Amino acid sequence: MTSLDKTSPAAATAKAGRAAAEGRQRLSQSERAYQELKRRILDNEMPAGFQALEQELAELLGMSRTPVREALIRLAKEGIVEVRPRHGMRILPISVADMREIYEILTGLESTAAEIVAERGLDHDSLGTLRRAVEDMDSALADDDLRAWAEADERFHNLLVEFSGNERLRAWVNTCRDQAHRARMATLRLRPKPVDSNKDHAAVVDAIERQDGEAARRLHHQHRRRAGAMLVELLELHGITQL
């Protein structure tokens, strides 16, 4: 029996190491598949109703079917796709009624996050990251770059929820925000220039700096309600009944 016989401790350790490495690689591939498919869906590169087989998606992403299957399971749990045996996946639509409900939830949860953050207070660096997001929104509007504005706006909302330190709230908000992203991108160039939205964000940051939880909650609640009402109005006005 050699030192590397399959029953020896050295062989067992080597086998376990290979298995762990393969597991990490598979996880990495699965995460890459998840992130790329989700990006394409949320940016409407793959619109509602789009269907594809696992093999087709695997070829598109240049990987095997296993990580694609794992990514689709995650997306199905988030309510973004429907996985059907032997038929691959179908991207689920979001209706105007869905958007009303989603923004009602976002309005309540994010307003609570703003109140929590203000009452706990933020250190200088964290407060600065919020202000920089607002500054980036202002710069993007000055350059008429709506996509850059949308990215800075999303960063602001992500930071606000992250700073609350409430992981359950963060998970629920992220699920709703992902579902709303398609509608936001579809209406991005249909809406008026979002100058008032930038002012709303700046006012929320000022309230947080003062540690005025009630004002932060109220200001953010008003902002989200207006944003949701405008989005639904645009969807109805332009006949975008499903996304």
mmCIF file of N, CA and C in Angstrom, residues 37-164:
data_model
loop_
_atom_site.group_PDB
_atom_site.id
_atom_site.type_symbol
_atom_site.label_atom_id
_atom_site.label_comp_id
_atom_site.label_asym_id
_atom_site.label_seq_id
_atom_site.Cartn_x
_atom_site.Cartn_y
_atom_site.Cartn_z
ATOM 1 N N LEU A 37 -27.777 36.538 -14.792
ATOM 2 C CA LEU A 37 -29.177 36.368 -15.206
ATOM 3 C C LEU A 37 -30.057 37.440 -14.570
ATOM 4 N N LYS A 38 -29.807 37.718 -13.309
ATOM 5 C CA LYS A 38 -30.611 38.725 -12.611
ATOM 6 C C LYS A 38 -30.403 40.099 -13.242
ATOM 7 N N ARG A 39 -29.174 40.429 -13.575
ATOM 8 C CA ARG A 39 -28.902 41.719 -14.211
ATOM 9 C C ARG A 39 -29.648 41.851 -15.527
ATOM 10 N N ARG A 40 -29.606 40.803 -16.347
ATOM 11 C CA ARG A 40 -30.273 40.848 -17.649
ATOM 12 C C ARG A 40 -31.792 40.983 -17.499
ATOM 13 N N ILE A 41 -32.329 40.330 -16.485
ATOM 14 C CA ILE A 41 -33.776 40.396 -16.259
ATOM 15 C C ILE A 41 -34.176 41.774 -15.751
ATOM 16 N N LEU A 42 -33.464 42.277 -14.727
ATOM 17 C CA LEU A 42 -33.836 43.551 -14.117
ATOM 18 C C LEU A 42 -33.641 44.724 -15.069
ATOM 19 N N ASP A 43 -32.679 44.621 -15.981
ATOM 20 C CA ASP A 43 -32.459 45.680 -16.959
ATOM 21 C C ASP A 43 -33.290 45.492 -18.227
ATOM 22 N N ASN A 44 -34.209 44.520 -18.186
ATOM 23 C CA ASN A 44 -35.132 44.250 -19.297
ATOM 24 C C ASN A 44 -34.436 43.769 -20.561
ATOM 25 N N GLU A 45 -33.214 43.260 -20.433
ATOM 26 C CA GLU A 45 -32.589 42.610 -21.577
ATOM 27 C C GLU A 45 -33.296 41.292 -21.873
ATOM 28 N N MET A 46 -33.818 40.682 -20.820
ATOM 29 C CA MET A 46 -34.689 39.515 -20.939
ATOM 30 C C MET A 46 -36.050 39.954 -20.402
ATOM 31 N N PRO A 47 -36.986 40.301 -21.268
ATOM 32 C CA PRO A 47 -38.261 40.875 -20.814
ATOM 33 C C PRO A 47 -39.206 39.834 -20.227
ATOM 34 N N ALA A 48 -40.271 40.321 -19.611
ATOM 35 C CA ALA A 48 -41.289 39.428 -19.063
ATOM 36 C C ALA A 48 -41.825 38.521 -20.146
ATOM 37 N N GLY A 49 -41.999 37.254 -19.796
ATOM 38 C CA GLY A 49 -42.487 36.270 -20.758
ATOM 39 C C GLY A 49 -41.382 35.549 -21.501
ATOM 40 N N PHE A 50 -40.150 36.054 -21.408
ATOM 41 C CA PHE A 50 -39.016 35.399 -22.056
ATOM 42 C C PHE A 50 -38.848 33.994 -21.499
ATOM 43 N N GLN A 51 -38.652 33.024 -22.398
ATOM 44 C CA GLN A 51 -38.481 31.635 -21.984
ATOM 45 C C GLN A 51 -37.190 31.077 -22.561
ATOM 46 N N ALA A 52 -36.573 30.204 -21.808
ATOM 47 C CA ALA A 52 -35.346 29.560 -22.287
ATOM 48 C C ALA A 52 -35.125 28.267 -21.523
ATOM 49 N N LEU A 53 -34.502 27.319 -22.199
ATOM 50 C CA LEU A 53 -34.118 26.069 -21.563
ATOM 51 C C LEU A 53 -32.820 26.261 -20.789
ATOM 52 N N GLU A 54 -32.601 25.385 -19.817
ATOM 53 C CA GLU A 54 -31.367 25.452 -19.044
ATOM 54 C C GLU A 54 -30.143 25.409 -19.961
ATOM 55 N N GLN A 55 -30.180 24.532 -20.936
ATOM 56 C CA GLN A 55 -29.038 24.376 -21.829
ATOM 57 C C GLN A 55 -28.781 25.644 -22.631
ATOM 58 N N GLU A 56 -29.851 26.299 -23.057
ATOM 59 C CA GLU A 56 -29.698 27.552 -23.806
ATOM 60 C C GLU A 56 -29.053 28.633 -22.944
ATOM 61 N N LEU A 57 -29.479 28.709 -21.688
ATOM 62 C CA LEU A 57 -28.900 29.690 -20.773
ATOM 63 C C LEU A 57 -27.445 29.355 -20.460
ATOM 64 N N ALA A 58 -27.164 28.067 -20.300
ATOM 65 C CA ALA A 58 -25.800 27.640 -20.032
ATOM 66 C C ALA A 58 -24.873 28.029 -21.187
ATOM 67 N N GLU A 59 -25.338 27.833 -22.400
ATOM 68 C CA GLU A 59 -24.537 28.204 -23.570
ATOM 69 C C GLU A 59 -24.365 29.713 -23.646
ATOM 70 N N LEU A 60 -25.412 30.446 -23.297
ATOM 71 C CA LEU A 60 -25.343 31.907 -23.317
ATOM 72 C C LEU A 60 -24.299 32.424 -22.334
ATOM 73 N N LEU A 61 -24.233 31.797 -21.151
ATOM 74 C CA LEU A 61 -23.306 32.234 -20.112
ATOM 75 C C LEU A 61 -21.948 31.549 -20.193
ATOM 76 N N GLY A 62 -21.836 30.557 -21.055
ATOM 77 C CA GLY A 62 -20.574 29.855 -21.210
ATOM 78 C C GLY A 62 -20.201 29.004 -20.016
ATOM 79 N N MET A 63 -21.189 28.271 -19.472
ATOM 80 C CA MET A 63 -20.926 27.404 -18.327
ATOM 81 C C MET A 63 -21.815 26.178 -18.405
ATOM 82 N N SER A 64 -21.667 25.278 -17.445
ATOM 83 C CA SER A 64 -22.464 24.060 -17.444
ATOM 84 C C SER A 64 -23.864 24.343 -16.930
ATOM 85 N N ARG A 65 -24.737 23.334 -17.013
ATOM 86 C CA ARG A 65 -26.136 23.525 -16.608
ATOM 87 C C ARG A 65 -26.331 23.581 -15.098
ATOM 88 N N THR A 66 -25.445 22.925 -14.343
ATOM 89 C CA THR A 66 -25.647 22.851 -12.890
ATOM 90 C C THR A 66 -25.682 24.230 -12.221
ATOM 91 N N PRO A 67 -24.688 25.104 -12.432
ATOM 92 C CA PRO A 67 -24.771 26.427 -11.795
ATOM 93 C C PRO A 67 -25.951 27.249 -12.299
ATOM 94 N N VAL A 68 -26.339 27.061 -13.554
ATOM 95 C CA VAL A 68 -27.495 27.767 -14.098
ATOM 96 C C VAL A 68 -28.760 27.309 -13.381
ATOM 97 N N ARG A 69 -28.872 25.995 -13.171
ATOM 98 C CA ARG A 69 -30.041 25.452 -12.468
ATOM 99 C C ARG A 69 -30.124 26.021 -11.054
ATOM 100 N N GLU A 70 -28.970 26.074 -10.369
ATOM 101 C CA GLU A 70 -28.945 26.614 -9.009
ATOM 102 C C GLU A 70 -29.329 28.091 -8.994
ATOM 103 N N ALA A 71 -28.872 28.839 -10.006
ATOM 104 C CA ALA A 71 -29.220 30.260 -10.096
ATOM 105 C C ALA A 71 -30.712 30.440 -10.329
ATOM 106 N N LEU A 72 -31.302 29.602 -11.169
ATOM 107 C CA LEU A 72 -32.733 29.704 -11.459
ATOM 108 C C LEU A 72 -33.577 29.399 -10.225
ATOM 109 N N ILE A 73 -33.113 28.456 -9.409
ATOM 110 C CA ILE A 73 -33.840 28.143 -8.171
ATOM 111 C C ILE A 73 -33.868 29.371 -7.266
ATOM 112 N N ARG A 74 -32.740 30.068 -7.163
ATOM 113 C CA ARG A 74 -32.694 31.286 -6.345
ATOM 114 C C ARG A 74 -33.623 32.359 -6.906
ATOM 115 N N LEU A 75 -33.613 32.538 -8.209
ATOM 116 C CA LEU A 75 -34.454 33.557 -8.833
ATOM 117 C C LEU A 75 -35.935 33.217 -8.691
ATOM 118 N N ALA A 76 -36.248 31.931 -8.704
ATOM 119 C CA ALA A 76 -37.639 31.507 -8.531
ATOM 120 C C ALA A 76 -38.117 31.814 -7.114
ATOM 121 N N LYS A 77 -37.246 31.612 -6.127
ATOM 122 C CA LYS A 77 -37.609 31.907 -4.743
ATOM 123 C C LYS A 77 -37.862 33.400 -4.542
ATOM 124 N N GLU A 78 -37.225 34.224 -5.364
ATOM 125 C CA GLU A 78 -37.402 35.673 -5.269
ATOM 126 C C GLU A 78 -38.602 36.155 -6.079
ATOM 127 N N GLY A 79 -39.285 35.230 -6.749
ATOM 128 C CA GLY A 79 -40.470 35.598 -7.507
ATOM 129 C C GLY A 79 -40.181 36.268 -8.835
ATOM 130 N N ILE A 80 -38.967 36.074 -9.368
ATOM 131 C CA ILE A 80 -38.580 36.715 -10.619
ATOM 132 C C ILE A 80 -38.814 35.808 -11.815
ATOM 133 N N VAL A 81 -38.596 34.506 -11.635
ATOM 134 C CA VAL A 81 -38.804 33.556 -12.732
ATOM 135 C C VAL A 81 -39.655 32.390 -12.243
ATOM 136 N N GLU A 82 -40.176 31.682 -13.199
ATOM 137 C CA GLU A 82 -40.883 30.421 -12.941
ATOM 138 C C GLU A 82 -40.065 29.304 -13.571
ATOM 139 N N VAL A 83 -39.711 28.305 -12.782
ATOM 140 C CA VAL A 83 -38.950 27.170 -13.299
ATOM 141 C C VAL A 83 -39.912 26.031 -13.570
ATOM 142 N N ARG A 84 -39.894 25.541 -14.810
ATOM 143 C CA ARG A 84 -40.830 24.483 -15.206
ATOM 144 C C ARG A 84 -40.053 23.261 -15.691
ATOM 145 N N PRO A 85 -40.315 22.101 -15.101
ATOM 146 C CA PRO A 85 -39.600 20.880 -15.505
ATOM 147 C C PRO A 85 -39.708 20.641 -17.008
ATOM 148 N N ARG A 86 -38.562 20.368 -17.605
ATOM 149 C CA ARG A 86 -38.442 20.065 -19.042
ATOM 150 C C ARG A 86 -38.774 21.248 -19.938
ATOM 151 N N HIS A 87 -39.099 22.395 -19.355
ATOM 152 C CA HIS A 87 -39.385 23.578 -20.165
ATOM 153 C C HIS A 87 -38.498 24.763 -19.788
ATOM 154 N N GLY A 88 -37.535 24.540 -18.916
ATOM 155 C CA GLY A 88 -36.627 25.617 -18.542
ATOM 156 C C GLY A 88 -37.291 26.640 -17.651
ATOM 157 N N MET A 89 -37.105 27.902 -17.981
ATOM 158 C CA MET A 89 -37.644 28.958 -17.133
ATOM 159 C C MET A 89 -38.402 29.981 -17.959
ATOM 160 N N ARG A 90 -39.294 30.695 -17.261
ATOM 161 C CA ARG A 90 -40.035 31.806 -17.867
ATOM 162 C C ARG A 90 -39.954 32.991 -16.919
ATOM 163 N N ILE A 91 -39.664 34.172 -17.446
ATOM 164 C CA ILE A 91 -39.578 35.365 -16.621
ATOM 165 C C ILE A 91 -40.985 35.854 -16.308
ATOM 166 N N LEU A 92 -41.267 36.005 -15.029
ATOM 167 C CA LEU A 92 -42.606 36.378 -14.603
ATOM 168 C C LEU A 92 -42.862 37.872 -14.808
ATOM 169 N N PRO A 93 -44.066 38.219 -15.219
ATOM 170 C CA PRO A 93 -44.395 39.641 -15.409
ATOM 171 C C PRO A 93 -44.717 40.322 -14.088
ATOM 172 N N ILE A 94 -44.621 41.642 -14.079
ATOM 173 C CA ILE A 94 -45.053 42.457 -12.952
ATOM 174 C C ILE A 94 -46.106 43.411 -13.480
ATOM 175 N N SER A 95 -47.265 43.422 -12.877
ATOM 176 C CA SER A 95 -48.368 44.262 -13.343
ATOM 177 C C SER A 95 -48.378 45.602 -12.619
ATOM 178 N N VAL A 96 -49.229 46.502 -13.103
ATOM 179 C CA VAL A 96 -49.394 47.797 -12.449
ATOM 180 C C VAL A 96 -49.889 47.590 -11.015
ATOM 181 N N ALA A 97 -50.808 46.654 -10.848
ATOM 182 C CA ALA A 97 -51.312 46.360 -9.497
ATOM 183 C C ALA A 97 -50.184 45.859 -8.606
ATOM 184 N N ASP A 98 -49.294 45.035 -9.161
ATOM 185 C CA ASP A 98 -48.135 44.565 -8.398
ATOM 186 C C ASP A 98 -47.290 45.744 -7.935
ATOM 187 N N MET A 99 -47.071 46.711 -8.851
ATOM 188 C CA MET A 99 -46.221 47.846 -8.521
ATOM 189 C C MET A 99 -46.823 48.693 -7.410
ATOM 190 N N ARG A 100 -48.145 48.847 -7.419
ATOM 191 C CA ARG A 100 -48.794 49.589 -6.330
ATOM 192 C C ARG A 100 -48.484 48.927 -4.985
ATOM 193 N N GLU A 101 -48.636 47.601 -4.941
ATOM 194 C CA GLU A 101 -48.391 46.875 -3.699
ATOM 195 C C GLU A 101 -46.918 46.946 -3.299
ATOM 196 N N ILE A 102 -46.031 46.802 -4.274
ATOM 197 C CA ILE A 102 -44.600 46.821 -3.993
ATOM 198 C C ILE A 102 -44.190 48.163 -3.412
ATOM 199 N N TYR A 103 -44.692 49.252 -3.986
ATOM 200 C CA TYR A 103 -44.309 50.576 -3.479
ATOM 201 C C TYR A 103 -44.946 50.878 -2.134
ATOM 202 N N GLU A 104 -46.107 50.324 -1.858
ATOM 203 C CA GLU A 104 -46.672 50.473 -0.519
ATOM 204 C C GLU A 104 -45.750 49.835 0.517
ATOM 205 N N ILE A 105 -45.220 48.659 0.192
ATOM 206 C CA ILE A 105 -44.309 47.965 1.101
ATOM 207 C C ILE A 105 -42.988 48.723 1.227
ATOM 208 N N LEU A 106 -42.420 49.141 0.078
ATOM 209 C CA LEU A 106 -41.159 49.876 0.101
ATOM 210 C C LEU A 106 -41.282 51.163 0.903
ATOM 211 N N THR A 107 -42.398 51.862 0.717
ATOM 212 C CA THR A 107 -42.597 53.128 1.420
ATOM 213 C C THR A 107 -42.550 52.930 2.930
ATOM 214 N N GLY A 108 -43.267 51.921 3.411
ATOM 215 C CA GLY A 108 -43.287 51.668 4.840
ATOM 216 C C GLY A 108 -41.955 51.205 5.383
ATOM 217 N N LEU A 109 -41.333 50.245 4.703
ATOM 218 C CA LEU A 109 -40.094 49.666 5.222
ATOM 219 C C LEU A 109 -38.928 50.648 5.171
ATOM 220 N N GLU A 110 -38.767 51.345 4.049
ATOM 221 C CA GLU A 110 -37.639 52.270 3.939
ATOM 222 C C GLU A 110 -37.804 53.462 4.872
ATOM 223 N N SER A 111 -39.041 53.901 5.087
ATOM 224 C CA SER A 111 -39.281 54.998 6.029
ATOM 225 C C SER A 111 -38.893 54.577 7.443
ATOM 226 N N THR A 112 -39.191 53.340 7.777
ATOM 227 C CA THR A 112 -38.772 52.808 9.077
ATOM 228 C C THR A 112 -37.254 52.778 9.171
ATOM 229 N N ALA A 113 -36.594 52.370 8.091
ATOM 230 C CA ALA A 113 -35.124 52.349 8.078
ATOM 231 C C ALA A 113 -34.569 53.748 8.295
ATOM 232 N N ALA A 114 -35.149 54.748 7.647
ATOM 233 C CA ALA A 114 -34.678 56.128 7.803
ATOM 234 C C ALA A 114 -34.813 56.587 9.252
ATOM 235 N N GLU A 115 -35.926 56.220 9.892
ATOM 236 C CA GLU A 115 -36.141 56.588 11.288
ATOM 237 C C GLU A 115 -35.119 55.907 12.203
ATOM 238 N N ILE A 116 -34.873 54.620 11.977
ATOM 239 C CA ILE A 116 -33.894 53.882 12.779
ATOM 240 C C ILE A 116 -32.515 54.514 12.656
ATOM 241 N N VAL A 117 -32.116 54.798 11.416
ATOM 242 C CA VAL A 117 -30.790 55.367 11.168
ATOM 243 C C VAL A 117 -30.641 56.716 11.863
ATOM 244 N N ALA A 118 -31.679 57.560 11.748
ATOM 245 C CA ALA A 118 -31.601 58.889 12.359
ATOM 246 C C ALA A 118 -31.515 58.800 13.871
ATOM 247 N N GLU A 119 -32.311 57.944 14.461
ATOM 248 C CA GLU A 119 -32.329 57.857 15.928
ATOM 249 C C GLU A 119 -31.035 57.265 16.478
ATOM 250 N N ARG A 120 -30.436 56.337 15.746
ATOM 251 C CA ARG A 120 -29.172 55.756 16.198
ATOM 252 C C ARG A 120 -28.009 56.693 15.909
ATOM 253 N N GLY A 121 -28.137 57.453 14.834
ATOM 254 C CA GLY A 121 -27.066 58.347 14.425
ATOM 255 C C GLY A 121 -26.039 57.641 13.550
ATOM 256 N N LEU A 122 -25.344 58.415 12.732
ATOM 257 C CA LEU A 122 -24.305 57.876 11.862
ATOM 258 C C LEU A 122 -22.984 58.564 12.139
ATOM 259 N N ASP A 123 -21.906 57.817 11.989
ATOM 260 C CA ASP A 123 -20.596 58.447 12.133
ATOM 261 C C ASP A 123 -20.327 59.322 10.906
ATOM 262 N N HIS A 124 -19.257 60.084 10.974
ATOM 263 C CA HIS A 124 -18.940 61.058 9.926
ATOM 264 C C HIS A 124 -18.782 60.397 8.565
ATOM 265 N N ASP A 125 -18.086 59.266 8.511
ATOM 266 C CA ASP A 125 -17.834 58.610 7.230
ATOM 267 C C ASP A 125 -19.112 58.068 6.608
ATOM 268 N N SER A 126 -19.969 57.457 7.423
ATOM 269 C CA SER A 126 -21.217 56.899 6.891
ATOM 270 C C SER A 126 -22.135 57.999 6.391
ATOM 271 N N LEU A 127 -22.215 59.082 7.149
ATOM 272 C CA LEU A 127 -23.030 60.209 6.706
ATOM 273 C C LEU A 127 -22.482 60.769 5.400
ATOM 274 N N GLY A 128 -21.167 60.771 5.281
ATOM 275 C CA GLY A 128 -20.540 61.260 4.057
ATOM 276 C C GLY A 128 -20.886 60.416 2.840
ATOM 277 N N THR A 129 -20.999 59.098 3.017
ATOM 278 C CA THR A 129 -21.345 58.245 1.881
ATOM 279 C C THR A 129 -22.760 58.531 1.385
ATOM 280 N N LEU A 130 -23.671 58.850 2.307
ATOM 281 C CA LEU A 130 -25.025 59.224 1.899
ATOM 282 C C LEU A 130 -25.001 60.546 1.133
ATOM 283 N N ARG A 131 -24.259 61.508 1.643
ATOM 284 C CA ARG A 131 -24.191 62.806 0.961
ATOM 285 C C ARG A 131 -23.539 62.682 -0.417
ATOM 286 N N ARG A 132 -22.529 61.831 -0.534
ATOM 287 C CA ARG A 132 -21.886 61.649 -1.837
ATOM 288 C C ARG A 132 -22.844 61.042 -2.842
ATOM 289 N N ALA A 133 -23.724 60.152 -2.376
ATOM 290 C CA ALA A 133 -24.720 59.587 -3.293
ATOM 291 C C ALA A 133 -25.639 60.682 -3.821
ATOM 292 N N VAL A 134 -26.038 61.611 -2.948
ATOM 293 C CA VAL A 134 -26.876 62.734 -3.381
ATOM 294 C C VAL A 134 -26.105 63.634 -4.340
ATOM 295 N N GLU A 135 -24.846 63.889 -4.025
ATOM 296 C CA GLU A 135 -24.014 64.705 -4.911
ATOM 297 C C GLU A 135 -23.852 64.054 -6.276
ATOM 298 N N ASP A 136 -23.714 62.735 -6.285
ATOM 299 C CA ASP A 136 -23.591 62.019 -7.557
ATOM 300 C C ASP A 136 -24.892 62.110 -8.354
ATOM 301 N N MET A 137 -26.034 62.113 -7.659
ATOM 302 C CA MET A 137 -27.312 62.291 -8.350
ATOM 303 C C MET A 137 -27.386 63.676 -8.985
ATOM 304 N N ASP A 138 -26.943 64.693 -8.243
ATOM 305 C CA ASP A 138 -26.936 66.058 -8.778
ATOM 306 C C ASP A 138 -26.032 66.159 -10.002
ATOM 307 N N SER A 139 -24.847 65.568 -9.921
ATOM 308 C CA SER A 139 -23.898 65.610 -11.048
ATOM 309 C C SER A 139 -24.466 64.898 -12.268
ATOM 310 N N ALA A 140 -25.118 63.759 -12.027
ATOM 311 C CA ALA A 140 -25.696 62.996 -13.138
ATOM 312 C C ALA A 140 -26.787 63.802 -13.846
ATOM 313 N N LEU A 141 -27.616 64.503 -13.077
ATOM 314 C CA LEU A 141 -28.663 65.320 -13.697
ATOM 315 C C LEU A 141 -28.059 66.483 -14.466
ATOM 316 N N ALA A 142 -26.990 67.068 -13.932
ATOM 317 C CA ALA A 142 -26.322 68.169 -14.636
ATOM 318 C C ALA A 142 -25.780 67.695 -15.984
ATOM 319 N N ASP A 143 -25.398 66.415 -16.052
ATOM 320 C CA ASP A 143 -24.882 65.834 -17.304
ATOM 321 C C ASP A 143 -25.976 65.174 -18.134
ATOM 322 N N ASP A 144 -27.222 65.268 -17.676
ATOM 323 C CA ASP A 144 -28.348 64.605 -18.347
ATOM 324 C C ASP A 144 -28.106 63.106 -18.521
ATOM 325 N N ASP A 145 -27.452 62.513 -17.536
ATOM 326 C CA ASP A 145 -27.168 61.076 -17.560
ATOM 327 C C ASP A 145 -28.130 60.382 -16.605
ATOM 328 N N LEU A 146 -29.289 59.970 -17.119
ATOM 329 C CA LEU A 146 -30.321 59.395 -16.267
ATOM 330 C C LEU A 146 -29.930 58.031 -15.723
ATOM 331 N N ARG A 147 -29.160 57.268 -16.489
ATOM 332 C CA ARG A 147 -28.738 55.960 -15.976
ATOM 333 C C ARG A 147 -27.797 56.129 -14.787
ATOM 334 N N ALA A 148 -26.875 57.084 -14.875
ATOM 335 C CA ALA A 148 -25.981 57.345 -13.746
ATOM 336 C C ALA A 148 -26.775 57.866 -12.554
ATOM 337 N N TRP A 149 -27.809 58.669 -12.833
ATOM 338 C CA TRP A 149 -28.661 59.145 -11.744
ATOM 339 C C TRP A 149 -29.351 57.959 -11.055
ATOM 340 N N ALA A 150 -29.893 57.046 -11.857
ATOM 341 C CA ALA A 150 -30.601 55.890 -11.306
ATOM 342 C C ALA A 150 -29.666 55.032 -10.462
ATOM 343 N N GLU A 151 -28.415 54.897 -10.891
ATOM 344 C CA GLU A 151 -27.447 54.103 -10.139
ATOM 345 C C GLU A 151 -27.125 54.773 -8.798
ATOM 346 N N ALA A 152 -26.960 56.100 -8.801
ATOM 347 C CA ALA A 152 -26.683 56.815 -7.562
ATOM 348 C C ALA A 152 -27.899 56.794 -6.633
ATOM 349 N N ASP A 153 -29.086 56.910 -7.217
ATOM 350 C CA ASP A 153 -30.321 56.840 -6.438
ATOM 351 C C ASP A 153 -30.456 55.476 -5.761
ATOM 352 N N GLU A 154 -30.177 54.424 -6.517
ATOM 353 C CA GLU A 154 -30.256 53.078 -5.953
ATOM 354 C C GLU A 154 -29.224 52.897 -4.851
ATOM 355 N N ARG A 155 -28.041 53.468 -5.040
ATOM 356 C CA ARG A 155 -27.000 53.363 -4.016
ATOM 357 C C ARG A 155 -27.442 54.058 -2.727
ATOM 358 N N PHE A 156 -28.081 55.200 -2.860
ATOM 359 C CA PHE A 156 -28.570 55.924 -1.685
ATOM 360 C C PHE A 156 -29.553 55.059 -0.895
ATOM 361 N N HIS A 157 -30.526 54.475 -1.591
ATOM 362 C CA HIS A 157 -31.536 53.666 -0.906
ATOM 363 C C HIS A 157 -30.921 52.407 -0.297
ATOM 364 N N ASN A 158 -29.966 51.810 -0.991
ATOM 365 C CA ASN A 158 -29.287 50.634 -0.442
ATOM 366 C C ASN A 158 -28.548 50.986 0.850
ATOM 367 N N LEU A 159 -27.841 52.122 0.833
ATOM 368 C CA LEU A 159 -27.090 52.543 2.019
ATOM 369 C C LEU A 159 -28.022 52.827 3.185
ATOM 370 N N LEU A 160 -29.129 53.493 2.897
ATOM 371 C CA LEU A 160 -30.070 53.843 3.955
ATOM 372 C C LEU A 160 -30.550 52.594 4.694
ATOM 373 N N VAL A 161 -30.915 51.581 3.928
ATOM 374 C CA VAL A 161 -31.408 50.345 4.536
ATOM 375 C C VAL A 161 -30.274 49.593 5.223
ATOM 376 N N GLU A 162 -29.102 49.572 4.607
ATOM 377 C CA GLU A 162 -27.950 48.886 5.211
ATOM 378 C C GLU A 162 -27.585 49.497 6.556
ATOM 379 N N PHE A 163 -27.612 50.828 6.640
ATOM 380 C CA PHE A 163 -27.225 51.507 7.876
ATOM 381 C C PHE A 163 -28.233 51.277 9.004
ATOM 382 N N SER A 164 -29.423 50.807 8.669
ATOM 383 C CA SER A 164 -30.400 50.519 9.726
ATOM 384 C C SER A 164 -29.931 49.358 10.597
#
